Amino acid sequence: MQAYARFAELTPPQRSGITIGDGAAEEIAVELAVSPNTTAKHLHEAQELVTRLPGTVSALTAGEIDVMRAKAVREYTAELDDDQAAHVEKRVLAGGKQENLTRFKHVLRREVIRADPQGAEQRRLAVKAQRDVTRWHRADGTSSLTVHLQPHEAELAYQHINLLAGHATGAGRNLATARADVFMDLIGGKQVDRPSVSVNVVVPMTTLMGLNQEPGEISGIGPITAEYARELAQNATWRRVITDPAGQVLEVSRRRFASPELRRFVQVRD
């Protein structure tokens, strides 16, 4: 990575609109027998990491993190300015590599939201507006549908399909095949017993009260912006969870509390 960055430094662009000199990627591609597109990608990644996130490169050199974690730091901080990125890098690396890559990315995501809560919310709304369903016909004769949703929507949909599929296995169908069949049953309007599914969202009470922008978290998915958490809480059922300052759960209430909006809805409906 340092060698790539050094090579990019020694071959600066001679015209506007590019960050690496003409021919630099092709020169490396010939030596390594890979495509110029691949080497150009490596050059850009290395240049950004070495110049913008030197702490990450140092941690990688010392063996404190691996390449996947280093690339995650670069990817997750791409929309931040240099000062914000340096702040996130410092806080994340101070916490160590975490027990797995997913947990490391959750820590990264939380710190990015904390560093730039308004920007994180704007980016969330931007990608929310790009929700879509796309199809792809494969060469093997099958086809794929890709559905882009908000995280809680995707989790609810998957849990719903998975629970129904669990009761539909057998007769030569495994769980994966049953999920596909259940999906088509739902699309076709077949009457099925709908399972009860839920998604847990953990959010500080101070965030719900609008006192700060501290991130919430969707269990199994990761950190979300404060505004997203408040949005999900509007029509949800609340349960009190008490934690210590480090976030360890001390108590979970047996009672559940309908949110004010849900309570009003039920009262008006009934």
GROMACS .gro file of N, CA, C and O in nm, residues 43 101 213:
model
   12
   43LEU      N    1  -0.415   0.203  -0.668
   43LEU     CA    2  -0.344   0.329  -0.654
   43LEU      C    3  -0.428   0.434  -0.581
   43LEU      O    4  -0.379   0.503  -0.492
  101LEU      N    5  -1.508  -0.860   1.187
  101LEU     CA    6  -1.515  -0.747   1.094
  101LEU      C    7  -1.649  -0.675   1.102
  101LEU      O    8  -1.655  -0.552   1.093
  213GLN      N    9  -2.813   1.394   1.933
  213GLN     CA   10  -2.814   1.318   1.807
  213GLN      C   11  -2.740   1.185   1.822
  213GLN      O   12  -2.687   1.132   1.725
   0.00000   0.00000   0.00000
